[in-house]
Tab-separated table of N, CA and C in Angstrom:
chain	number	residue	atom	x	y	z
P	1	MET	N	99.906	104.438	55.917
P	1	MET	CA	98.931	105.222	57.132
P	1	MET	C	98.414	103.753	57.913
P	2	ALA	N	98.629	103.867	59.058
P	2	ALA	CA	98.322	102.626	59.712
P	2	ALA	C	97.184	102.055	59.878
P	3	SER	N	97.009	100.767	59.971
P	3	SER	CA	95.690	100.187	59.912
P	3	SER	C	95.288	99.441	61.060
P	4	PHE	N	94.264	100.095	61.870
P	4	PHE	CA	93.549	99.473	63.398
P	4	PHE	C	92.810	98.325	63.197
P	5	PRO	N	93.099	97.597	64.041
P	5	PRO	CA	91.645	96.380	64.154
P	5	PRO	C	90.266	97.174	64.236
P	6	ASP	N	89.374	96.342	63.858
P	6	ASP	CA	87.902	96.698	64.037
P	6	ASP	C	87.607	96.206	65.432
P	7	VAL	N	86.706	97.552	65.917
P	7	VAL	CA	86.608	97.481	67.465
P	7	VAL	C	85.130	97.631	67.511
P	8	ARG	N	84.630	97.612	66.800
P	8	ARG	CA	83.133	97.659	66.864
P	8	ARG	C	82.742	96.302	67.700
P	9	PRO	N	81.490	96.791	68.436
P	9	PRO	CA	80.691	95.922	69.480
P	9	PRO	C	80.470	94.921	68.563
P	10	LEU	N	80.507	93.752	68.913
P	10	LEU	CA	79.987	92.861	68.384
P	10	LEU	C	78.846	92.222	68.984
P	11	GLU	N	77.774	92.729	69.928
P	11	GLU	CA	76.676	92.969	70.346
P	11	GLU	C	76.518	94.196	71.408
P	12	ASP	N	75.888	95.099	71.149
P	12	ASP	CA	75.431	96.355	71.725
P	12	ASP	C	74.390	96.451	72.358
P	13	ARG	N	74.082	96.738	73.566
P	13	ARG	CA	72.797	96.664	74.789
P	13	ARG	C	73.005	98.299	75.098
P	14	ARG	N	73.481	99.293	74.543
P	14	ARG	CA	73.344	100.605	74.891
P	14	ARG	C	72.582	101.382	75.594
P	15	GLY	N	72.552	102.318	76.500
P	15	GLY	CA	71.864	103.032	76.701
P	15	GLY	C	70.967	102.575	78.412
P	16	PRO	N	70.852	103.757	79.398
P	16	PRO	CA	70.588	103.392	80.350
P	16	PRO	C	69.198	102.841	80.580
P	17	VAL	N	68.613	102.067	81.298
P	17	VAL	CA	67.845	101.250	81.803
P	17	VAL	C	66.673	102.129	82.602
P	18	THR	N	65.601	102.798	82.205
P	18	THR	CA	64.780	104.044	82.477
P	18	THR	C	63.583	103.598	83.190
P	19	GLY	N	62.900	104.159	83.929
P	19	GLY	CA	61.539	104.026	84.698
P	19	GLY	C	62.158	103.193	85.850
P	20	ASN	N	63.164	102.697	86.464
P	20	ASN	CA	63.696	102.259	87.489
P	20	ASN	C	63.155	102.520	88.753
P	21	LEU	N	62.318	102.224	89.432
P	21	LEU	CA	61.553	102.435	90.567
P	21	LEU	C	62.434	103.217	91.775
P	22	ASP	N	63.992	102.537	91.566
P	22	ASP	CA	65.153	103.273	92.536
P	22	ASP	C	66.185	103.690	91.824
P	23	GLY	N	65.781	104.102	90.256
P	23	GLY	CA	66.346	105.556	89.751
P	23	GLY	C	67.642	105.139	89.306
P	24	SER	N	68.037	103.862	89.088
P	24	SER	CA	69.175	103.004	89.041
P	24	SER	C	69.444	103.200	87.321
P	25	LEU	N	70.840	103.278	87.042
P	25	LEU	CA	71.316	103.792	85.657
P	25	LEU	C	72.116	102.570	84.908
P	26	ARG	N	72.213	102.112	83.877
P	26	ARG	CA	72.609	101.022	83.498
P	26	ARG	C	72.732	100.507	82.070
P	27	ASP	N	74.546	100.478	81.767
P	27	ASP	CA	74.496	100.536	80.380
P	27	ASP	C	75.634	99.247	80.242
P	28	ALA	N	75.466	98.290	78.851
P	28	ALA	CA	76.536	97.311	78.748
P	28	ALA	C	76.889	96.916	77.200
P	29	PHE	N	78.198	96.828	77.005
P	29	PHE	CA	78.421	96.323	75.905
P	29	PHE	C	79.268	95.648	75.777
P	30	HIS	N	79.984	94.910	74.600
P	30	HIS	CA	80.364	93.940	74.596
P	30	HIS	C	81.879	94.253	73.271
P	31	LEU	N	82.807	94.006	73.229
P	31	LEU	CA	83.940	94.343	72.615
P	31	LEU	C	84.608	93.255	72.036
P	32	PRO	N	85.476	93.024	70.940
P	32	PRO	CA	86.466	91.667	70.819
P	32	PRO	C	87.468	91.876	71.953
P	33	ALA	N	88.143	90.832	71.928
P	33	ALA	CA	89.379	90.458	73.256
P	33	ALA	C	90.629	90.968	72.161
P	34	ILE	N	90.466	92.013	72.005
P	34	ILE	CA	92.238	92.202	71.405
P	34	ILE	C	92.374	93.664	72.072
P	35	GLY	N	93.795	93.629	71.975
P	35	GLY	CA	94.091	95.125	72.763
P	35	GLY	C	93.458	96.465	72.338
P	36	ALA	N	93.154	96.601	71.362
P	36	ALA	CA	92.588	98.063	70.795
P	36	ALA	C	91.277	98.183	71.273
P	37	SER	N	90.535	97.036	71.880
P	37	SER	CA	89.399	97.455	72.693
P	37	SER	C	89.194	97.960	73.892
P	38	VAL	N	90.867	98.082	74.620
P	38	VAL	CA	90.756	98.775	75.958
P	38	VAL	C	90.286	100.198	75.481
P	39	ALA	N	90.969	100.937	74.705
P	39	ALA	CA	90.821	102.018	74.295
P	39	ALA	C	89.486	102.428	74.128
P	40	GLU	N	88.998	101.680	73.312
P	40	GLU	CA	87.270	101.564	72.959
P	40	GLU	C	86.507	102.025	74.112
P	41	ALA	N	86.866	100.470	74.975
P	41	ALA	CA	86.043	100.629	76.393
P	41	ALA	C	86.270	101.711	77.356
P	42	ARG	N	87.050	102.266	77.318
P	42	ARG	CA	87.676	103.427	78.356
P	42	ARG	C	86.651	104.756	77.724
P	43	ARG	N	86.783	105.001	76.436
P	43	ARG	CA	86.031	105.662	75.441
P	43	ARG	C	84.640	105.824	76.084
P	44	ARG	N	83.754	104.533	75.893
P	44	ARG	CA	82.149	104.287	76.268
P	44	ARG	C	82.292	104.629	77.718
P	45	VAL	N	83.029	104.341	78.430
P	45	VAL	CA	82.868	104.672	79.958
P	45	VAL	C	82.953	106.070	80.343
P	46	ARG	N	83.945	106.551	79.614
P	46	ARG	CA	83.354	108.045	79.770
P	46	ARG	C	82.591	108.826	79.259
P	47	ALA	N	81.899	108.633	77.985
P	47	ALA	CA	80.958	108.869	77.007
P	47	ALA	C	79.642	108.482	77.965
P	48	ARG	N	79.251	107.571	78.509
P	48	ARG	CA	78.679	107.343	79.316
P	48	ARG	C	78.255	107.843	80.927
P	49	LEU	N	79.456	107.996	81.391
P	49	LEU	CA	79.261	108.452	83.036
P	49	LEU	C	79.285	109.744	82.535
P	50	THR	N	79.785	110.576	81.282
P	50	THR	CA	79.291	112.333	81.145
P	50	THR	C	78.243	112.153	81.301
P	51	GLU	N	77.299	111.328	80.199
P	51	GLU	CA	76.415	111.180	79.800
P	51	GLU	C	75.279	111.703	81.414
P	52	TRP	N	75.520	110.210	82.347
P	52	TRP	CA	74.622	110.280	83.277
P	52	TRP	C	75.005	111.371	84.336
P	53	GLY	N	76.077	112.290	84.160
P	53	GLY	CA	76.400	113.576	85.011
P	53	GLY	C	77.632	112.950	85.961
P	54	ILE	N	77.894	112.001	85.944
P	54	ILE	CA	79.196	111.320	87.106
P	54	ILE	C	80.023	112.239	86.831
P	55	GLY	N	80.389	112.962	87.928
P	55	GLY	CA	81.684	113.959	88.311
P	55	GLY	C	83.109	113.568	87.373
P	56	ALA	N	83.893	114.465	87.414
P	56	ALA	CA	85.220	113.914	86.438
P	56	ALA	C	85.950	113.285	87.501
P	57	MET	N	86.294	113.055	88.545
P	57	MET	CA	87.217	112.565	89.670
P	57	MET	C	86.631	111.019	89.494
P	58	VAL	N	85.389	110.273	89.486
P	58	VAL	CA	84.462	109.561	89.718
P	58	VAL	C	85.025	108.631	88.314
P	59	ARG	N	84.557	109.650	87.076
P	59	ARG	CA	84.890	109.004	85.435
P	59	ARG	C	86.066	108.500	85.436
P	60	ASP	N	87.226	109.313	85.812
P	60	ASP	CA	88.795	109.173	85.592
P	60	ASP	C	88.863	107.976	86.377
P	61	ASN	N	88.444	107.491	87.478
P	61	ASN	CA	88.947	106.536	88.150
P	61	ASN	C	88.052	105.335	87.772
P	62	ALA	N	86.980	105.519	87.012
P	62	ALA	CA	85.909	104.296	86.577
P	62	ALA	C	86.902	104.084	85.316
P	63	GLN	N	87.678	105.135	84.291
P	63	GLN	CA	88.252	104.662	83.090
P	63	GLN	C	89.351	103.871	83.171
P	64	LEU	N	89.837	104.124	84.234
P	64	LEU	CA	90.986	103.478	84.779
P	64	LEU	C	91.159	102.070	85.445
P	65	VAL	N	89.903	101.932	86.177
P	65	VAL	CA	89.622	100.594	86.380
P	65	VAL	C	88.969	99.889	85.427
P	66	VAL	N	88.142	100.049	84.684
P	66	VAL	CA	87.754	99.467	83.065
P	66	VAL	C	89.064	99.091	82.154
P	67	SER	N	89.979	100.187	82.268
P	67	SER	CA	90.792	99.652	81.315
P	67	SER	C	91.791	98.629	81.750
P	68	GLU	N	91.845	98.475	83.369
P	68	GLU	CA	93.210	97.417	84.008
P	68	GLU	C	92.277	96.161	83.769
P	69	LEU	N	90.878	96.307	83.975
P	69	LEU	CA	90.294	94.958	83.886
P	69	LEU	C	89.972	94.323	82.574
P	70	PHE	N	89.888	95.640	81.523
P	70	PHE	CA	89.511	94.620	80.352
P	70	PHE	C	91.102	94.314	79.701
P	71	THR	N	91.979	95.145	80.271
P	71	THR	CA	93.389	94.611	79.910
P	71	THR	C	93.955	93.507	80.278
P	72	ASN	N	93.133	93.027	81.785
P	72	ASN	CA	93.760	91.731	81.843
P	72	ASN	C	92.826	90.648	81.410
P	73	ALA	N	91.761	90.747	81.297
P	73	ALA	CA	90.502	89.899	80.126
P	73	ALA	C	91.611	89.713	78.741
P	74	VAL	N	91.810	90.362	78.432
P	74	VAL	CA	92.364	90.423	76.649
P	74	VAL	C	93.917	89.840	77.197
P	75	ARG	N	94.557	90.417	78.117
P	75	ARG	CA	96.006	89.641	77.906
P	75	ARG	C	95.971	88.217	78.786
P	76	HIS	N	94.827	88.060	79.529
P	76	HIS	CA	95.186	86.617	80.297
P	76	HIS	C	93.993	85.207	80.160
P	77	THR	N	93.176	85.689	79.291
P	77	THR	CA	92.025	84.724	78.913
P	77	THR	C	92.189	84.339	77.190
P	78	ASP	N	91.709	83.580	77.048
P	78	ASP	CA	91.570	82.750	75.545
P	78	ASP	C	90.025	83.319	74.891
P	79	SER	N	89.641	84.446	75.903
P	79	SER	CA	88.387	84.806	75.137
P	79	SER	C	88.259	85.753	74.092
P	80	ASP	N	87.172	85.349	73.251
P	80	ASP	CA	87.131	86.214	71.977
P	80	ASP	C	86.093	87.774	71.902
P	81	LYS	N	85.656	87.636	73.325
P	81	LYS	CA	84.878	88.867	73.438
P	81	LYS	C	85.102	89.258	74.955
P	82	VAL	N	85.083	90.589	75.615
P	82	VAL	CA	84.925	90.710	76.762
P	82	VAL	C	83.427	91.617	77.147
P	83	ASP	N	82.828	91.679	78.242
P	83	ASP	CA	81.431	91.991	78.137
P	83	ASP	C	81.889	93.250	79.427
P	84	CYS	N	81.453	94.469	79.361
P	84	CYS	CA	81.564	95.498	80.437
P	84	CYS	C	80.195	95.705	80.594
P	85	GLU	N	79.800	96.041	81.995
P	85	GLU	CA	78.506	97.003	82.472
P	85	GLU	C	78.735	97.959	83.379
P	86	LEU	N	78.113	98.742	83.239
P	86	LEU	CA	78.392	99.972	84.230
P	86	LEU	C	76.744	100.112	84.842
P	87	ARG	N	76.658	100.200	86.438
P	87	ARG	CA	75.654	100.424	86.987
P	87	ARG	C	75.329	101.338	87.861
P	88	PHE	N	74.559	102.366	88.187
P	88	PHE	CA	74.715	103.509	89.283
P	88	PHE	C	73.353	103.101	89.785
P	89	THR	N	73.625	102.759	91.013
P	89	THR	CA	72.311	102.548	92.093
P	89	THR	C	72.670	103.233	93.424
P	90	GLY	N	72.131	104.140	93.902
P	90	GLY	CA	72.007	105.012	95.097
P	90	GLY	C	73.540	105.707	94.998
P	91	ARG	N	74.453	105.308	95.683
P	91	ARG	CA	75.540	106.300	95.528
P	91	ARG	C	76.916	105.629	95.308
P	92	ARG	N	76.818	104.420	94.636
P	92	ARG	CA	77.600	103.730	93.810
P	92	ARG	C	77.451	103.395	92.604
P	93	LEU	N	78.707	103.488	91.972
P	93	LEU	CA	78.838	103.142	90.597
P	93	LEU	C	79.717	101.824	90.648
P	94	ARG	N	78.777	100.569	90.328
P	94	ARG	CA	79.175	99.418	89.842
P	94	ARG	C	79.908	98.758	88.198
P	95	LEU	N	80.965	98.709	88.684
P	95	LEU	CA	81.516	98.130	87.027
P	95	LEU	C	82.032	96.658	86.991
P	96	GLU	N	81.612	95.992	85.714
P	96	GLU	CA	81.650	94.507	85.910
P	96	GLU	C	82.012	94.134	84.203
P	97	VAL	N	83.318	93.416	84.354
P	97	VAL	CA	84.015	93.304	83.029
P	97	VAL	C	83.755	91.324	83.164
P	98	THR	N	83.436	91.190	82.212
P	98	THR	CA	83.697	89.801	82.009
P	98	THR	C	84.415	88.956	80.990
P	99	ASP	N	84.730	88.076	80.929
P	99	ASP	CA	85.370	87.405	79.769
P	99	ASP	C	84.986	86.198	79.557
P	100	ARG	N	84.835	85.479	78.564
P	100	ARG	CA	84.622	84.394	78.159
P	100	ARG	C	85.231	83.183	78.122
P	101	GLY	N	86.785	83.182	78.715
P	101	GLY	CA	87.358	82.408	78.046
P	101	GLY	C	88.300	81.887	79.284
P	102	ALA	N	89.044	80.761	79.598
P	102	ALA	CA	89.693	80.259	80.322
P	102	ALA	C	91.302	81.053	80.460
P	103	GLY	N	91.508	81.186	81.453
P	103	GLY	CA	92.820	81.952	81.544
P	103	GLY	C	93.975	81.014	82.641
P	104	PRO	N	94.771	81.492	82.963
P	104	PRO	CA	95.809	80.433	83.863
P	104	PRO	C	95.301	80.463	85.080
P	105	ALA	N	94.689	81.481	85.838
P	105	ALA	CA	94.356	81.206	87.209
P	105	ALA	C	92.835	82.411	87.622
P	106	ARG	N	92.292	82.130	88.778
P	106	ARG	CA	91.314	83.716	88.972
P	106	ARG	C	92.093	84.572	89.193
P	107	PRO	N	91.845	85.665	88.594
P	107	PRO	CA	92.261	87.085	88.989
P	107	PRO	C	92.631	87.469	90.265
P	108	ARG	N	93.695	87.720	90.350
P	108	ARG	CA	94.027	88.313	91.853
P	108	ARG	C	95.206	89.219	91.837
P	109	ALA	N	94.803	90.172	92.818
P	109	ALA	CA	96.021	91.192	93.364
P	109	ALA	C	97.312	90.871	93.627
P	110	ARG	N	98.584	91.016	93.147
P	110	ARG	CA	99.673	90.325	93.335
P	110	ARG	C	100.241	91.446	94.577
P	111	CYS	N	101.245	90.701	95.670
P	111	CYS	CA	101.641	91.567	96.355
P	111	CYS	C	102.727	92.327	95.793
P	112	ALA	N	102.891	93.760	96.326
P	112	ALA	CA	103.874	94.775	95.725
P	112	ALA	C	105.264	94.464	95.944
P	113	ALA	N	105.865	93.823	97.033
P	113	ALA	CA	106.687	93.257	97.412
P	113	ALA	C	106.882	91.744	97.005
P	114	GLY	N	107.949	91.422	96.600
P	114	GLY	CA	107.997	90.014	96.355
P	114	GLY	C	108.020	89.639	94.715
P	115	THR	N	106.554	89.563	94.776
P	115	THR	CA	106.395	88.505	93.625
P	115	THR	C	106.097	89.758	92.253
P	116	VAL	N	106.350	91.180	92.393
P	116	VAL	CA	106.379	92.244	91.218
P	116	VAL	C	107.531	92.310	90.996
P	117	ASP	N	107.818	92.495	90.106
P	117	ASP	CA	109.330	92.886	89.598
P	117	ASP	C	109.331	94.485	89.417
P	118	ALA	N	110.237	94.969	90.630
P	118	ALA	CA	110.127	96.530	90.889
P	118	ALA	C	110.396	97.165	89.317
P	119	GLU	N	111.136	96.627	88.288
P	119	GLU	CA	111.324	97.300	87.040
P	119	GLU	C	110.192	96.876	85.927
P	120	GLY	N	109.412	95.882	86.556
P	120	GLY	CA	108.408	95.385	85.730
P	120	GLY	C	107.295	96.371	85.228
P	121	GLU	N	106.634	96.106	84.019
P	121	GLU	CA	105.590	96.683	83.668
P	121	GLU	C	104.208	96.433	83.684
P	122	SER	N	104.054	95.210	84.444
P	122	SER	CA	102.992	94.535	84.559
P	122	SER	C	102.604	94.004	85.979
P	123	GLY	N	101.866	93.534	86.506
P	123	GLY	CA	101.562	92.958	87.750
P	123	GLY	C	100.717	93.827	88.445
P	124	ARG	N	100.641	94.973	88.356
P	124	ARG	CA	100.166	96.169	89.327
P	124	ARG	C	98.572	96.477	89.418
P	125	GLY	N	98.362	96.106	88.302
P	125	GLY	CA	97.019	96.423	88.015
P	125	GLY	C	95.787	96.218	88.966
P	126	LEU	N	95.606	95.220	89.441
P	126	LEU	CA	94.526	94.836	90.061
P	126	LEU	C	94.801	95.758	91.811
P	127	LEU	N	96.272	95.728	92.364
P	127	LEU	CA	96.524	96.586	93.515
P	127	LEU	C	96.314	97.706	92.950
P	128	LEU	N	95.873	98.486	92.014
P	128	LEU	CA	95.709	100.106	91.957
P	128	LEU	C	94.199	99.751	91.239
P	129	VAL	N	93.669	99.294	90.950
P	129	VAL	CA	92.088	98.999	91.161
P	129	VAL	C	91.582	98.978	92.711
P	130	GLY	N	92.416	98.244	93.347
P	130	GLY	CA	92.227	98.049	94.822
P	130	GLY	C	92.172	99.247	95.501
P	131	ALA	N	93.540	100.237	95.302
P	131	ALA	CA	93.686	101.527	95.865
P	131	ALA	C	92.224	102.312	95.371
P	132	LEU	N	91.906	102.451	94.227
P	132	LEU	CA	90.782	103.321	93.236
P	132	LEU	C	89.443	103.300	94.201
P	133	VAL	N	88.857	101.788	94.451
P	133	VAL	CA	87.830	101.803	94.789
P	133	VAL	C	87.184	101.009	96.254
P	134	GLU	N	85.825	101.112	96.309
P	134	GLU	CA	85.324	101.031	97.806
P	134	GLU	C	85.765	99.300	97.980
P	135	GLU	N	85.319	98.349	96.879
P	135	GLU	CA	85.130	97.144	96.990
P	135	GLU	C	85.462	96.508	95.585
P	136	TRP	N	86.232	95.442	95.776
P	136	TRP	CA	86.154	94.691	93.944
P	136	TRP	C	86.088	93.589	94.512
P	137	GLY	N	85.874	92.478	93.494
P	137	GLY	CA	85.840	90.948	93.569
P	137	GLY	C	85.764	90.147	92.250
P	138	VAL	N	85.810	88.654	92.646
P	138	VAL	CA	85.894	88.061	91.276
P	138	VAL	C	84.836	87.036	91.536
P	139	ARG	N	84.138	86.775	90.620
P	139	ARG	CA	82.984	85.311	90.956
P	139	ARG	C	83.245	84.827	89.321
P	140	PRO	N	82.581	83.835	89.277
P	140	PRO	CA	82.260	82.867	88.283
P	140	PRO	C	81.696	83.832	86.953
P	141	GLY	N	82.055	83.571	85.354
P	141	GLY	CA	81.692	84.562	84.979
P	141	GLY	C	81.018	83.603	83.925
P	142	ILE	N	80.724	83.532	82.750
P	142	ILE	CA	80.182	83.108	81.736
P	142	ILE	C	80.913	81.962	80.946
P	143	GLY	N	80.412	80.686	80.997
P	143	GLY	CA	81.284	79.610	80.944
P	143	GLY	C	82.396	79.349	81.776
P	144	ARG	N	83.692	79.395	80.858
P	144	ARG	CA	84.930	79.275	81.252
P	144	ARG	C	85.368	80.414	82.264
P	145	GLY	N	84.718	81.160	82.080
P	145	GLY	CA	85.356	82.740	82.418
P	145	GLY	C	84.976	83.058	83.745
P	146	HIS	N	85.568	84.337	83.816
P	146	HIS	CA	85.628	85.356	85.356
P	146	HIS	C	84.889	86.635	84.671
P	147	MET	N	84.104	87.076	86.204
P	147	MET	CA	83.520	88.493	86.069
P	147	MET	C	84.340	89.038	87.460
P	148	VAL	N	84.855	90.308	86.887
P	148	VAL	CA	85.315	90.679	87.879
P	148	VAL	C	84.768	92.099	88.158
P	149	TRP	N	83.958	92.518	89.427
P	149	TRP	CA	83.848	93.513	89.656
P	149	TRP	C	84.638	94.728	90.216
P	150	ALA	N	83.920	95.746	90.662
P	150	ALA	CA	84.410	96.791	91.519
P	150	ALA	C	83.453	97.837	91.788
P	151	GLU	N	83.396	98.554	92.607
P	151	GLU	CA	82.495	99.350	93.232
P	151	GLU	C	83.164	100.931	93.521
P	152	LEU	N	82.667	101.982	92.869
P	152	LEU	CA	83.333	103.378	93.516
P	152	LEU	C	82.052	104.121	93.972
P	153	ARG	N	82.536	104.755	95.249
P	153	ARG	CA	81.587	105.620	95.911
P	153	ARG	C	81.235	107.146	94.922
P	154	CYS	N	80.037	107.389	95.045
P	154	CYS	CA	79.977	108.650	94.137
P	154	CYS	C	78.680	109.666	94.641
P	155	ALA	N	78.678	110.386	94.227
P	155	ALA	CA	77.276	111.279	94.178
P	155	ALA	C	76.067	111.155	93.486
P	156	ARG	N	75.107	111.576	93.693
P	156	ARG	CA	74.132	111.370	93.029
P	156	ARG	C	74.157	111.956	91.652
P	157	PRO	N	74.267	111.330	90.707
P	157	PRO	CA	74.484	112.291	89.600
P	157	PRO	C	73.320	113.395	89.045
P	158	VAL	N	73.686	114.312	88.211
P	158	VAL	CA	72.981	115.334	87.903
P	158	VAL	C	72.406	114.717	86.334
P	159	VAL	N	70.802	113.807	86.289
P	159	VAL	CA	70.325	113.907	84.928
P	159	VAL	C	69.405	114.608	84.626
């Protein structure tokens, strides 16, 4: 029988912030910076967005975006854990993935022509993110890390 790494959260702040005057919803979690955590992050995003009443297309896109950003944080930094935050405000869903380690460079989308091997299996993640979201960007994170954020437009959830 296969043994899977432990992907329990290192620290968990689950649950929407309720009682906000602006009606915003928020959830945050932290997972170890290992490959198995990517699937756990997708699962958590789907569960929370379903609970919030976010539509299926936005849920699917959010899962894909978080998967790409989480994968980058695991593969391209020496972080020991990765933070993820979901925030719904008004008509936008904001996703933030923050690593705590140093990577070779600031995250950036690679040009599809020239720098990405047509047969390669990596290098297209941030291009995909850019195609799915309204806006995305990078800012300094905790310590030496980076926080990559993305915003998707979505209808008011049914809560």
